[in-house]
Protein backbone atom coordinates (compact mmCIF):
# COMPACT_ATOMS: atom_id res chain seq x y z
CA UNK A 1 0.00 0.00 0.00
CA UNK A 2 2.75 2.43 0.95
CA UNK A 3 4.61 2.00 -2.35
CA UNK A 4 1.34 2.45 -4.27
CA UNK A 5 0.71 5.80 -2.57
CA UNK A 6 4.32 6.88 -3.14
CA UNK A 7 4.00 5.97 -6.82
CA UNK A 8 0.74 7.93 -7.07
CA UNK A 9 2.40 10.96 -5.44
CA UNK A 10 5.46 10.77 -7.69
CA UNK A 11 3.37 10.41 -10.83
CA UNK A 12 1.17 13.38 -9.90
CA UNK A 13 -1.96 11.21 -9.66
CA UNK A 14 -2.45 11.33 -5.88
CA UNK A 15 -5.17 13.97 -6.10
CA UNK A 16 -7.09 11.73 -8.50
CA UNK A 17 -6.66 8.83 -6.08
CA UNK A 18 -7.81 10.92 -3.10
CA UNK A 19 -10.87 12.07 -5.07
CA UNK A 20 -11.71 8.51 -6.11
CA UNK A 21 -11.37 7.17 -2.55
CA UNK A 22 -13.46 10.00 -1.11
CA UNK A 23 -16.14 9.65 -3.83
CA UNK A 24 -16.26 5.89 -3.22
CA UNK A 25 -16.51 6.33 0.55
CA UNK A 26 -19.28 8.91 0.24
CA UNK A 27 -21.13 6.68 -2.23
CA UNK A 28 -20.92 3.73 0.15
CA UNK A 29 -22.05 5.89 3.05
CA UNK A 30 -24.99 7.21 1.05
CA UNK A 31 -26.06 3.70 -0.04
CA UNK A 32 -25.67 2.09 3.40
CA UNK A 33 -27.44 4.27 5.97
CA UNK A 34 -28.22 1.28 8.20
CA UNK A 35 -24.58 0.21 8.27
CA UNK A 36 -23.49 3.79 8.81
CA UNK A 37 -25.64 4.05 11.93
CA UNK A 38 -23.42 1.38 13.50
CA UNK A 39 -20.32 3.55 13.04
CA UNK A 40 -19.23 6.55 15.05
CA UNK A 41 -17.44 7.78 11.94
CA UNK A 42 -15.81 6.74 8.71
CA UNK A 43 -12.22 7.88 8.18
CA UNK A 44 -10.68 8.73 4.83
CA UNK A 45 -7.00 9.59 4.53
CA UNK A 46 -5.98 12.55 2.40
CA UNK A 47 -2.53 13.05 0.96
CA UNK A 48 -0.45 16.01 2.06
CA UNK A 49 -0.11 16.88 -1.61
CA UNK A 50 -3.88 17.20 -1.80
CA UNK A 51 -3.96 19.60 1.14
CA UNK A 52 -1.37 21.81 -0.54
CA UNK A 53 -3.48 22.54 -3.62
CA UNK A 54 -6.24 25.07 -3.01
CA UNK A 55 -8.12 24.22 -6.22
CA UNK A 56 -8.12 20.53 -5.34
CA UNK A 57 -9.43 21.24 -1.85
CA UNK A 58 -12.18 23.29 -3.50
CA UNK A 59 -13.03 20.27 -5.67
CA UNK A 60 -13.20 18.05 -2.56
CA UNK A 61 -15.38 20.64 -0.83
CA UNK A 62 -17.71 20.57 -3.84
CA UNK A 63 -17.80 16.75 -3.77
CA UNK A 64 -18.52 16.60 -0.03
CA UNK A 65 -21.15 19.36 -0.33
CA UNK A 66 -23.21 16.97 -2.44
CA UNK A 67 -23.67 14.77 0.65
CA UNK A 68 -24.61 17.18 3.47
CA UNK A 69 -26.33 14.38 5.42
CA UNK A 70 -23.00 12.52 5.69
CA UNK A 71 -20.60 15.22 6.82
CA UNK A 72 -21.13 14.64 10.54
CA UNK A 73 -19.98 11.03 10.08
CA UNK A 74 -17.03 11.74 7.77
CA UNK A 75 -13.57 11.98 9.35
CA UNK A 76 -10.77 13.23 7.13
CA UNK A 77 -7.28 12.21 8.21
CA UNK A 78 -4.01 13.90 7.33
CA UNK A 79 -0.54 12.90 8.39
CA UNK A 80 1.53 14.96 10.78
CA UNK A 81 4.20 15.47 8.13
CA UNK A 82 1.67 16.86 5.65
CA UNK A 83 0.34 19.35 8.18
CA UNK A 84 3.85 20.46 9.16
CA UNK A 85 5.31 20.79 5.69
CA UNK A 86 2.52 23.09 4.49
CA UNK A 87 1.24 24.58 7.73
CA UNK A 88 -0.55 27.69 6.48
CA UNK A 89 -2.10 25.92 3.51
CA UNK A 90 -2.99 22.90 5.66
CA UNK A 91 -4.74 25.10 8.24
CA UNK A 92 -6.79 26.86 5.53
CA UNK A 93 -7.67 23.54 3.89
CA UNK A 94 -8.61 21.87 7.17
CA UNK A 95 -10.82 24.81 8.13
CA UNK A 96 -12.69 24.59 4.82
CA UNK A 97 -13.32 20.90 5.37
CA UNK A 98 -14.46 21.42 8.97
CA UNK A 99 -16.83 24.20 7.89
CA UNK A 100 -18.74 21.54 5.96
CA UNK A 101 -19.31 19.63 9.19
CA UNK A 102 -16.59 17.03 8.63
CA UNK A 103 -14.29 16.06 11.45
CA UNK A 104 -10.54 16.22 10.97
CA UNK A 105 -7.87 13.97 12.46
CA UNK A 106 -4.12 14.33 12.54
CA UNK A 107 -2.64 10.87 11.98
CA UNK A 108 0.67 9.54 13.30
CA UNK A 109 1.42 12.39 15.71
CA UNK A 110 4.87 11.77 17.17
CA UNK A 111 6.30 10.18 14.05
CA UNK A 112 7.47 13.61 12.87
CA UNK A 113 8.69 16.61 14.73
CA UNK A 114 5.77 18.69 15.93
CA UNK A 115 5.13 19.82 19.46
CA UNK A 116 2.12 20.27 21.70
CA UNK A 117 2.08 24.02 21.04
CA UNK A 118 2.08 23.41 17.29
CA UNK A 119 -0.95 21.14 17.66
CA UNK A 120 -2.93 23.93 19.22
CA UNK A 121 -2.67 25.91 15.98
CA UNK A 122 -4.29 23.18 13.89
CA UNK A 123 -8.10 22.93 13.52
CA UNK A 124 -8.41 19.32 14.66
CA UNK A 125 -11.11 17.14 16.13
CA UNK A 126 -8.96 14.07 16.71
CA UNK A 127 -5.32 13.36 17.33
CA UNK A 128 -4.09 9.89 16.47
CA UNK A 129 -0.86 9.50 18.39
CA UNK A 130 1.78 7.10 17.12
CA UNK A 131 2.02 4.16 19.56
CA UNK A 132 5.80 4.27 19.81
CA UNK A 133 5.64 7.97 20.67
CA UNK A 134 3.24 7.30 23.54
CA UNK A 135 5.34 4.48 24.92
CA UNK A 136 8.42 6.70 24.81
CA UNK A 137 6.81 9.94 26.01
CA UNK A 138 5.45 8.32 29.14
CA UNK A 139 8.93 7.18 30.17
CA UNK A 140 11.28 9.80 28.68
CA UNK A 141 11.50 12.53 31.30
CA UNK A 142 13.63 14.72 28.99
CA UNK A 143 10.87 15.23 26.45
CA UNK A 144 9.53 18.82 26.43
CA UNK A 145 6.01 17.53 25.77
CA UNK A 146 6.26 14.83 28.42
CA UNK A 147 4.59 16.59 31.38
CA UNK A 148 1.53 17.68 29.35
CA UNK A 149 1.04 14.31 27.69
CA UNK A 150 1.68 12.34 30.88
CA UNK A 151 -0.96 14.48 32.60
CA UNK A 152 -3.41 13.86 29.75
CA UNK A 153 -2.70 10.13 29.94
CA UNK A 154 -3.30 10.05 33.71
CA UNK A 155 -6.63 11.80 33.18
CA UNK A 156 -7.52 9.30 30.43
CA UNK A 157 -7.72 11.87 27.68
CA UNK A 158 -5.11 9.95 25.69
CA UNK A 159 -5.55 6.41 24.43
CA UNK A 160 -2.61 4.12 23.82
CA UNK A 161 -4.46 1.92 21.33
CA UNK A 162 -2.79 1.60 17.94
PDB file of N, CA and C in Angstrom, residues 13-20 22 46-47 49-63 93 97:
ATOM      1  N   UNK A  13      -0.585  11.713  -9.607  1.00  0.00           N
ATOM      2  CA  UNK A  13      -1.958  11.213  -9.664  1.00  0.00           C
ATOM      3  C   UNK A  13      -2.606  11.081  -8.288  1.00  0.00           C
ATOM      4  N   UNK A  14      -1.934  11.525  -7.240  1.00  0.00           N
ATOM      5  CA  UNK A  14      -2.449  11.331  -5.880  1.00  0.00           C
ATOM      6  C   UNK A  14      -3.771  12.071  -5.664  1.00  0.00           C
ATOM      7  N   UNK A  15      -3.918  13.245  -6.275  1.00  0.00           N
ATOM      8  CA  UNK A  15      -5.173  13.974  -6.105  1.00  0.00           C
ATOM      9  C   UNK A  15      -6.327  13.199  -6.728  1.00  0.00           C
ATOM     10  N   UNK A  16      -6.062  12.566  -7.878  1.00  0.00           N
ATOM     11  CA  UNK A  16      -7.095  11.726  -8.504  1.00  0.00           C
ATOM     12  C   UNK A  16      -7.452  10.549  -7.595  1.00  0.00           C
ATOM     13  N   UNK A  17      -6.432   9.957  -6.981  1.00  0.00           N
ATOM     14  CA  UNK A  17      -6.659   8.832  -6.076  1.00  0.00           C
ATOM     15  C   UNK A  17      -7.457   9.279  -4.854  1.00  0.00           C
ATOM     16  N   UNK A  18      -7.076  10.404  -4.258  1.00  0.00           N
ATOM     17  CA  UNK A  18      -7.814  10.924  -3.101  1.00  0.00           C
ATOM     18  C   UNK A  18      -9.275  11.186  -3.471  1.00  0.00           C
ATOM     19  N   UNK A  19      -9.502  11.778  -4.629  1.00  0.00           N
ATOM     20  CA  UNK A  19     -10.872  12.068  -5.070  1.00  0.00           C
ATOM     21  C   UNK A  19     -11.661  10.776  -5.258  1.00  0.00           C
ATOM     22  N   UNK A  20     -11.042   9.788  -5.883  1.00  0.00           N
ATOM     23  CA  UNK A  20     -11.712   8.512  -6.114  1.00  0.00           C
ATOM     24  C   UNK A  20     -12.069   7.828  -4.789  1.00  0.00           C
ATOM     25  N   UNK A  22     -12.431   9.224  -1.802  1.00  0.00           N
ATOM     26  CA  UNK A  22     -13.463   9.999  -1.108  1.00  0.00           C
ATOM     27  C   UNK A  22     -14.822   9.811  -1.779  1.00  0.00           C
ATOM     28  N   UNK A  46      -6.297  11.645   3.506  1.00  0.00           N
ATOM     29  CA  UNK A  46      -5.982  12.547   2.402  1.00  0.00           C
ATOM     30  C   UNK A  46      -4.474  12.748   2.349  1.00  0.00           C
ATOM     31  N   UNK A  47      -3.951  12.816   1.158  1.00  0.00           N
ATOM     32  CA  UNK A  47      -2.530  13.051   0.965  1.00  0.00           C
ATOM     33  C   UNK A  47      -2.168  14.489   1.324  1.00  0.00           C
ATOM     34  N   UNK A  49      -0.133  16.173  -0.329  1.00  0.00           N
ATOM     35  CA  UNK A  49      -0.114  16.881  -1.612  1.00  0.00           C
ATOM     36  C   UNK A  49      -1.486  17.450  -1.939  1.00  0.00           C
ATOM     37  N   UNK A  50      -2.523  16.734  -1.563  1.00  0.00           N
ATOM     38  CA  UNK A  50      -3.880  17.202  -1.802  1.00  0.00           C
ATOM     39  C   UNK A  50      -4.170  18.448  -0.972  1.00  0.00           C
ATOM     40  N   UNK A  51      -3.733  18.445   0.272  1.00  0.00           N
ATOM     41  CA  UNK A  51      -3.961  19.605   1.141  1.00  0.00           C
ATOM     42  C   UNK A  51      -3.268  20.858   0.629  1.00  0.00           C
ATOM     43  N   UNK A  52      -2.174  20.675  -0.108  1.00  0.00           N
ATOM     44  CA  UNK A  52      -1.366  21.809  -0.544  1.00  0.00           C
ATOM     45  C   UNK A  52      -1.947  22.530  -1.752  1.00  0.00           C
ATOM     46  N   UNK A  53      -2.928  21.942  -2.406  1.00  0.00           N
ATOM     47  CA  UNK A  53      -3.479  22.535  -3.621  1.00  0.00           C
ATOM     48  C   UNK A  53      -4.868  23.096  -3.358  1.00  0.00           C
ATOM     49  N   UNK A  54      -4.974  24.415  -3.336  1.00  0.00           N
ATOM     50  CA  UNK A  54      -6.245  25.068  -3.011  1.00  0.00           C
ATOM     51  C   UNK A  54      -7.350  24.658  -3.972  1.00  0.00           C
ATOM     52  N   UNK A  55      -7.060  24.569  -5.274  1.00  0.00           N
ATOM     53  CA  UNK A  55      -8.121  24.219  -6.221  1.00  0.00           C
ATOM     54  C   UNK A  55      -8.582  22.774  -6.035  1.00  0.00           C
ATOM     55  N   UNK A  56      -7.699  21.901  -5.589  1.00  0.00           N
ATOM     56  CA  UNK A  56      -8.124  20.527  -5.344  1.00  0.00           C
ATOM     57  C   UNK A  56      -8.966  20.446  -4.067  1.00  0.00           C
ATOM     58  N   UNK A  57      -8.605  21.202  -3.065  1.00  0.00           N
ATOM     59  CA  UNK A  57      -9.431  21.243  -1.852  1.00  0.00           C
ATOM     60  C   UNK A  57     -10.819  21.762  -2.205  1.00  0.00           C
ATOM     61  N   UNK A  58     -10.876  22.773  -3.077  1.00  0.00           N
ATOM     62  CA  UNK A  58     -12.176  23.291  -3.503  1.00  0.00           C
ATOM     63  C   UNK A  58     -12.995  22.208  -4.212  1.00  0.00           C
ATOM     64  N   UNK A  59     -12.327  21.366  -5.001  1.00  0.00           N
ATOM     65  CA  UNK A  59     -13.028  20.266  -5.674  1.00  0.00           C
ATOM     66  C   UNK A  59     -13.545  19.250  -4.652  1.00  0.00           C
ATOM     67  N   UNK A  60     -12.748  18.971  -3.602  1.00  0.00           N
ATOM     68  CA  UNK A  60     -13.204  18.052  -2.555  1.00  0.00           C
ATOM     69  C   UNK A  60     -14.366  18.655  -1.772  1.00  0.00           C
ATOM     70  N   UNK A  61     -14.288  19.950  -1.519  1.00  0.00           N
ATOM     71  CA  UNK A  61     -15.382  20.638  -0.830  1.00  0.00           C
ATOM     72  C   UNK A  61     -16.660  20.514  -1.652  1.00  0.00           C
ATOM     73  N   UNK A  62     -16.547  20.697  -2.959  1.00  0.00           N
ATOM     74  CA  UNK A  62     -17.705  20.565  -3.842  1.00  0.00           C
ATOM     75  C   UNK A  62     -18.263  19.147  -3.807  1.00  0.00           C
ATOM     76  N   UNK A  63     -17.385  18.162  -3.834  1.00  0.00           N
ATOM     77  CA  UNK A  63     -17.805  16.754  -3.769  1.00  0.00           C
ATOM     78  C   UNK A  63     -18.533  16.468  -2.453  1.00  0.00           C
ATOM     79  N   UNK A  93      -6.957  24.676   4.470  1.00  0.00           N
ATOM     80  CA  UNK A  93      -7.673  23.535   3.892  1.00  0.00           C
ATOM     81  C   UNK A  93      -8.496  22.810   4.942  1.00  0.00           C
ATOM     82  N   UNK A  97     -12.696  22.220   5.219  1.00  0.00           N
ATOM     83  CA  UNK A  97     -13.318  20.899   5.368  1.00  0.00           C
ATOM     84  C   UNK A  97     -14.167  20.824   6.634  1.00  0.00           C
TER      85      UNK A  97
END
